[in-house]
Every structure is written in C-alpha cells, then in structure tokens.
Coordinates of C-alpha atoms in Angstrom, one line a residue:
X1 CA 154.2 122.4 -188.1
X2 CA 152.5 118.6 -188.5
X3 CA 149.4 118.0 -187.1
X4 CA 149.8 116.1 -183.8
X5 CA 148.1 112.6 -184.8
X6 CA 149.8 112.4 -188.7
X7 CA 151.8 109.1 -188.2
X8 CA 155.1 109.8 -186.4
X9 CA 153.8 112.6 -184.9
X10 CA 154.2 112.9 -180.9
X11 CA 151.6 110.4 -180.7
X12 CA 153.1 108.2 -183.5
X13 CA 156.0 107.9 -181.8
X14 CA 155.3 107.2 -178.8
X15 CA 152.8 104.4 -180.1
X16 CA 156.3 102.9 -181.6
X17 CA 158.5 103.2 -178.6
X18 CA 155.6 102.0 -176.9
X19 CA 155.2 98.9 -179.1
X20 CA 159.3 98.1 -178.8
X21 CA 159.6 99.2 -175.7
X22 CA 156.2 98.0 -173.6
X23 CA 155.2 94.7 -175.6
X24 CA 158.5 94.2 -177.5
X25 CA 158.5 93.9 -181.1
X26 CA 161.6 94.1 -182.4
X27 CA 163.1 96.9 -184.1
X28 CA 162.7 95.6 -187.4
X29 CA 158.5 94.5 -186.5
X30 CA 158.2 97.7 -185.7
X31 CA 159.8 99.9 -187.9
X32 CA 158.0 98.0 -190.4
X33 CA 154.9 98.8 -189.2
X34 CA 155.4 102.2 -188.8
X35 CA 157.1 102.4 -192.4
X36 CA 160.5 103.5 -190.8
X37 CA 164.2 102.8 -190.4
X38 CA 165.6 100.1 -187.8
X39 CA 167.8 103.4 -186.6
X40 CA 164.7 106.3 -186.6
X41 CA 162.3 102.6 -184.5
X42 CA 165.9 102.5 -182.4
X43 CA 165.9 106.2 -181.4
X44 CA 162.7 107.2 -180.5
X45 CA 162.4 103.6 -178.2
X46 CA 166.1 104.5 -176.9
X47 CA 164.4 108.1 -175.8
X48 CA 161.9 106.8 -174.0
X49 CA 163.6 104.5 -172.2
X50 CA 165.0 107.2 -170.9
X51 CA 162.9 110.5 -171.1
X52 CA 159.6 108.8 -171.0
X53 CA 156.4 110.5 -173.0
X54 CA 157.7 113.7 -172.5
X55 CA 161.2 113.0 -175.2
X56 CA 158.2 112.1 -178.2
X57 CA 159.5 115.8 -179.4
X58 CA 161.0 117.3 -181.1
X59 CA 164.3 118.9 -179.7
X60 CA 165.6 121.9 -181.0
X61 CA 168.5 121.9 -183.7
X62 CA 170.4 124.2 -181.8
X63 CA 173.8 123.6 -181.3
X64 CA 175.0 123.1 -177.5
X65 CA 178.1 124.7 -178.2
X66 CA 179.5 127.8 -181.5
X67 CA 182.9 127.9 -181.8
X68 CA 182.5 130.4 -184.5
X69 CA 180.0 132.3 -183.2
X70 CA 181.0 136.6 -181.8
X71 CA 182.8 136.9 -178.9
X72 CA 181.0 138.0 -175.8
X73 CA 183.5 140.7 -175.8
X74 CA 182.6 142.2 -179.4
X75 CA 178.9 141.3 -178.8
X76 CA 179.0 143.8 -175.8
X77 CA 180.7 146.1 -178.0
X78 CA 178.5 146.4 -180.1
X79 CA 175.6 146.8 -178.8
X80 CA 177.5 149.9 -176.5
X81 CA 178.2 152.2 -179.7
X82 CA 174.5 151.0 -180.2
X83 CA 173.4 152.5 -177.6
X84 CA 175.2 155.3 -176.2
X85 CA 176.4 156.8 -180.2
X86 CA 173.2 155.0 -182.1
X87 CA 174.8 154.0 -185.2
X88 CA 173.6 151.9 -187.3
X89 CA 174.5 148.5 -188.2
X90 CA 177.1 150.0 -191.9
X91 CA 178.4 151.6 -189.3
X92 CA 179.1 150.1 -186.3
X93 CA 180.6 147.3 -189.0
X94 CA 182.9 150.0 -190.2
X95 CA 184.4 150.8 -186.4
X96 CA 185.2 147.1 -185.8
X97 CA 186.0 145.8 -188.5
X98 CA 183.3 143.2 -188.3
X99 CA 180.7 142.2 -191.3
X100 CA 177.4 144.0 -191.7
X101 CA 175.8 140.5 -191.3
X102 CA 177.5 139.9 -188.0
X103 CA 176.7 143.3 -186.2
X104 CA 173.2 142.9 -187.5
X105 CA 172.5 139.4 -186.0
X106 CA 174.2 141.4 -182.6
X107 CA 171.3 143.0 -182.3
X108 CA 168.7 141.6 -183.1
X109 CA 169.8 138.3 -180.7
X110 CA 169.8 141.7 -178.2
X111 CA 166.0 142.6 -178.9
X112 CA 168.0 145.9 -180.5
X113 CA 164.8 148.5 -181.8
X114 CA 165.8 150.2 -185.0
X115 CA 167.1 153.6 -185.0
X116 CA 164.3 154.8 -186.9
X117 CA 161.4 153.4 -183.8
X118 CA 163.3 155.0 -181.6
X119 CA 163.9 158.6 -180.1
X120 CA 166.4 161.0 -181.4
X121 CA 167.1 162.4 -178.7
X122 CA 166.1 160.0 -175.5
X123 CA 167.0 156.5 -178.1
X124 CA 164.0 155.4 -176.2
X125 CA 161.5 153.3 -177.9
X126 CA 158.7 155.4 -179.3
X127 CA 157.1 152.7 -181.6
X128 CA 156.3 149.3 -180.9
X129 CA 156.2 146.4 -182.9
X130 CA 153.0 144.6 -184.5
X131 CA 153.3 141.9 -181.8
X132 CA 152.2 144.2 -179.2
X133 CA 150.3 146.6 -180.8
X134 CA 148.3 148.6 -178.1
X135 CA 144.4 149.1 -178.4
X136 CA 142.0 149.6 -175.6
X137 CA 139.3 146.4 -174.8
X138 CA 136.1 148.7 -175.7
X139 CA 134.8 150.3 -178.1
X140 CA 134.7 154.5 -176.1
X141 CA 137.5 153.9 -174.0
X142 CA 139.0 156.5 -176.5
X143 CA 138.7 158.5 -179.6
X144 CA 140.6 160.1 -181.7
X145 CA 140.2 163.5 -183.0
X146 CA 141.8 165.3 -185.6
X147 CA 141.4 167.8 -188.4
X148 CA 142.7 166.7 -192.0
X149 CA 143.1 169.4 -194.2
X150 CA 142.8 168.8 -198.9
X151 CA 143.5 170.7 -201.5
X152 CA 139.9 171.4 -203.2
X153 CA 139.9 170.7 -206.8
X154 CA 139.1 173.1 -209.1
X155 CA 136.7 172.7 -211.7
X156 CA 137.6 170.4 -214.3
X157 CA 139.4 169.0 -212.8
X158 CA 143.8 169.0 -211.6
X159 CA 147.1 167.6 -212.7
X160 CA 145.9 164.0 -212.3
X161 CA 143.2 165.1 -215.4
X162 CA 145.3 167.7 -217.1
X163 CA 149.1 166.9 -215.8
X164 CA 151.1 168.2 -213.5
X165 CA 152.2 171.8 -215.5
X166 CA 148.9 172.0 -216.9
X167 CA 146.9 171.2 -213.3
X168 CA 149.3 173.6 -211.5
X169 CA 148.5 176.6 -213.4
X170 CA 145.4 176.1 -213.2
X171 CA 145.0 175.8 -209.8
X172 CA 146.9 178.9 -209.5
X173 CA 144.5 180.7 -211.6
X174 CA 141.1 179.0 -209.5
X175 CA 142.9 179.2 -206.2
X176 CA 140.1 176.5 -205.0
X177 CA 141.7 176.3 -201.4
X178 CA 141.4 173.6 -199.3
X179 CA 138.8 171.4 -197.4
X180 CA 139.1 171.3 -193.7
X181 CA 138.3 166.6 -193.0
X182 CA 136.9 166.5 -189.3
X183 CA 137.9 162.5 -188.3
X184 CA 137.1 160.8 -184.7
X185 CA 138.2 157.5 -185.1
X186 CA 137.1 154.7 -182.1
X187 CA 140.8 153.0 -180.8
X188 CA 139.2 149.7 -180.0
X189 CA 137.0 149.6 -182.7
X190 CA 138.6 151.6 -185.6
X191 CA 134.7 152.9 -186.2
X192 CA 135.3 156.1 -188.0
X193 CA 133.4 159.6 -188.3
X194 CA 134.0 162.1 -190.6
X195 CA 132.9 165.6 -192.6
X196 CA 134.2 167.8 -194.5
X197 CA 133.8 171.4 -193.6
X198 CA 135.4 174.6 -194.2
X199 CA 137.4 175.2 -191.3
X200 CA 139.0 174.4 -188.0
X201 CA 137.6 177.5 -185.9
X202 CA 137.3 176.5 -181.6
X203 CA 133.2 176.2 -183.0
X204 CA 133.2 174.5 -185.8
X205 CA 135.5 171.7 -184.1
X206 CA 133.0 171.8 -180.5
X207 CA 130.1 171.6 -183.1
X208 CA 131.2 168.2 -184.8
X209 CA 132.4 167.1 -181.7
X210 CA 128.5 167.0 -180.8
X211 CA 127.5 165.4 -183.4
X212 CA 130.2 162.7 -183.8
X213 CA 129.0 162.1 -180.2
X214 CA 125.6 161.6 -181.2
X215 CA 126.2 158.7 -183.9
X216 CA 128.4 157.1 -181.2
X217 CA 125.9 157.2 -178.8
X218 CA 123.7 156.3 -181.4
X219 CA 125.7 152.9 -182.0
X220 CA 125.8 152.4 -178.3
X221 CA 129.0 153.7 -178.0
X222 CA 129.4 155.5 -174.8
X223 CA 132.9 157.6 -175.6
X224 CA 135.5 158.1 -172.1
X225 CA 137.9 159.9 -172.9
X226 CA 139.1 162.1 -176.7
X227 CA 142.6 161.9 -177.8
X228 CA 143.7 165.4 -179.6
X229 CA 146.6 167.3 -181.1
X230 CA 147.2 171.0 -179.1
X231 CA 145.6 172.8 -181.5
X232 CA 144.1 176.2 -180.4
X233 CA 140.4 174.4 -181.5
X234 CA 140.7 171.9 -179.0
X235 CA 142.5 173.8 -176.3
X236 CA 139.7 176.2 -175.9
X237 CA 136.4 176.7 -173.3
X238 CA 133.9 176.1 -176.4
X239 CA 135.5 172.5 -176.8
X240 CA 135.4 171.4 -173.3
X241 CA 132.0 172.5 -172.8
X242 CA 131.2 170.8 -176.0
X243 CA 132.6 167.5 -174.3
X244 CA 131.1 168.1 -171.4
X245 CA 132.4 167.1 -167.6
X246 CA 132.1 162.9 -168.3
X247 CA 134.2 163.1 -171.3
X248 CA 137.9 163.2 -170.3
X249 CA 140.0 165.3 -172.8
X250 CA 143.7 164.0 -173.5
X251 CA 146.5 165.5 -175.7
X252 CA 149.3 164.7 -177.0
X253 CA 152.8 165.7 -176.4
X254 CA 154.1 168.2 -179.4
X255 CA 155.5 167.9 -181.7
X256 CA 154.3 163.8 -181.6
X257 CA 151.4 162.7 -184.0
X258 CA 152.3 159.6 -184.1
X259 CA 150.8 159.8 -180.2
X260 CA 147.8 159.8 -182.4
X261 CA 148.1 157.7 -184.4
X262 CA 144.9 155.7 -185.2
X263 CA 143.4 159.2 -186.4
X264 CA 146.5 160.0 -187.9
X265 CA 146.6 156.0 -190.1
X266 CA 142.9 156.7 -191.0
X267 CA 144.0 160.1 -192.4
X268 CA 146.2 158.0 -194.6
X269 CA 144.0 155.5 -196.1
X270 CA 140.7 158.5 -196.7
X271 CA 144.1 159.7 -199.2
X272 CA 145.1 156.1 -200.9
X273 CA 141.6 155.1 -201.0
X274 CA 139.0 158.1 -201.6
X275 CA 141.0 161.5 -202.0
X276 CA 143.5 159.7 -204.5
X277 CA 141.7 157.2 -205.3
X278 CA 140.6 157.8 -209.0
X279 CA 140.8 162.1 -211.3
X280 CA 137.3 163.6 -210.3
X281 CA 137.9 166.2 -212.6
X282 CA 135.5 168.8 -209.2
X283 CA 135.0 169.1 -206.2
X284 CA 131.7 168.3 -205.4
X285 CA 132.2 165.1 -207.7
X286 CA 134.8 163.9 -205.0
X287 CA 132.8 165.0 -201.7
X288 CA 129.7 163.4 -203.4
X289 CA 131.5 160.0 -202.9
X290 CA 133.2 160.8 -199.7
X291 CA 130.3 159.4 -197.4
X292 CA 129.9 156.4 -198.7
X293 CA 133.1 155.8 -199.0
X294 CA 132.9 156.2 -195.1
X295 CA 130.4 153.8 -194.7
X296 CA 132.5 151.2 -197.0
X297 CA 135.3 151.4 -194.3
X298 CA 132.8 151.0 -191.4
X299 CA 130.7 148.0 -192.6
X300 CA 132.8 146.2 -195.5
X301 CA 136.2 147.3 -195.1
X302 CA 139.0 144.6 -193.6
X303 CA 141.1 146.1 -191.0
X304 CA 144.8 144.2 -191.0
X305 CA 144.9 145.2 -187.4
X306 CA 141.1 143.6 -186.6
X307 CA 142.5 140.3 -187.6
X308 CA 140.5 141.4 -190.8
X309 CA 137.5 142.0 -189.4
X310 CA 135.5 145.4 -190.3
X311 CA 134.7 148.6 -187.2
X312 CA 130.7 147.1 -187.9
X313 CA 132.2 144.0 -186.2
X314 CA 133.5 144.9 -183.6
X315 CA 130.4 146.7 -182.2
X316 CA 127.5 144.5 -181.8
X317 CA 125.1 147.1 -182.7
X318 CA 126.4 147.6 -185.6
X319 CA 126.4 144.6 -187.0
X320 CA 124.4 143.2 -190.2
X321 CA 122.5 146.9 -189.6
X322 CA 124.0 148.9 -192.8
X323 CA 124.2 145.8 -195.8

C-alpha cells in the first residue's frame, strides 16, 4: 500500500478532482499537471461530482456478480460433510465430484478450521489461529509449570558423537538414566525459571516452586495463578502448601497437554536450542551450559510471539539489568 500523500493517492486524486470541478480546469490541463491520462482525470472528477471526497478511495475489484461461482446448495453440502463427517477437502471432493481446489476455497470462505485444529471427538476448535492467540495481560496472572524428562548423555558422548549404533550400545551399557527439568514460564512475558533435578517427587516439585516463586518475586512479579498437569506431585498436599492461599492452582484437562501450551513450547525450544544444539561429550558439559542458555532465553532471545521482544523487555524490573 502506498503512502496516502504520494501523487494520485486519495489525497492526490482529490486535488486533481477539485482542480477540474471546483476551479474549472480542463481535463487535459489537469491530466498534464498530475501526469495522468485524460480518461483517468475524467474518472476521478466524475466520482468527485457524484459522491464527494469519500469516492477518492480505491474500490474493491471484486465483481458484483460471479456466474461461475459454486452454487449455494453445493457449498452447503460441502460444509455439511465437513461438520457432520469431519472429512477433508480431498474426500469431500471425491464424494461430490468436485475439484479439490474448489472444496478448499469453500471451506476457507465459510471459516471452517483445519481438521488438525479440531477435537476428534466433538469437532470443536482446540487450536486458536495466530491472530487470536490468547495471552494474559500482566506478568504473574498465570504461570505454567511442567517437568520435562531428558535422557542423560553417557560419559564420552552418545550417538551424536559416535553414531547411532555405537551410541545405543554405550547407552545400554552405561545406563545413564534421566534428568528431570522443572520449568516455570510466565504466560504474559514468557519469562522462564528452570532447574535440572533428579526426580519429580512431590517434595522436589514443591521445593522447586518455592524457589521459582522467589525468583518471580525478585523480578517484581506477583504470581496469582499456577497451571500444571494432573501429575501426582501437583495433586499432593505438599505442593498445595507450597503454593499457599494467595495462589490459585489450575490443572489442565486430562490428555490435553496443549492447555499448558506455553511451557510445552518452552520444552521444545530448550531441546532445539540447548539439549540437542551441539554434540556434547558428557552430561556435565551439557548441564554446565544450561543456566547460560536460560539467561540468553530471558534477556537476549527475541520471541516471535512477543513481536520480536525478549521476556525481560516485558518485565520492567529486568530491562537492562543483565546485559
């Protein structure tokens, strides 16, 4: 879209039309002055006479009548099959004898969500489009808490260093076990607090939340609600006591990890950018890089969900504190 003040933008068209209509210029003179053809000058002058200044905007190029458009009855059958049978565009096209592109265009026109965005049982939308992404207004309104299970690296490296076959043999012989990454991510700012611990027992989860809450308080964030899954540690009285009376505990629906999507996305990010970012030769070497990566995530890594900002830029107390 051009700037509104460039020649022959809505402002330029209005100047041309006023020269012809209000000041009595000839069409040829006005066309030469504004470097356009005579028919163009006539078109804008006529629109100005008939409709005034509001007619200087571009009109839609959509035709008033589309004789080749799919019949309304056919469109209803397409949408009906999507709603009642939950069929994709290829299967609908096969049933109705229509091109797949036609079926897809109708589904988009009527705002039908993709099948992967809907609940298999009910057909209701479970995934929001990017334009309507939900987000709490202030830091601390909701904090997502989760545990990520991560296999430890054997001494000397695993399959990323020695290859798949040799790595699997080393892993089988050494049995390095798993680390448990306890994560807490603020919904509004995406500010994260994380620790690598040995288990996910109720005492461990409760102690982790106590330290996480202390961290958020140091950032001037007062946590109001915490969202977790339905793990036994989070359903325990020990964890409830760690939350206290001032924090409301919310749980996700069973078998619906997308409800806790912010921390699930954080888990995926840490795998891509830290855990599997390079071939480590030991678990201690990988864990030694973790807090530096957390610092970079919070203070230097731009987030697309935040419009390129970092979590620290959404939390006033942190901006410029750890450069």
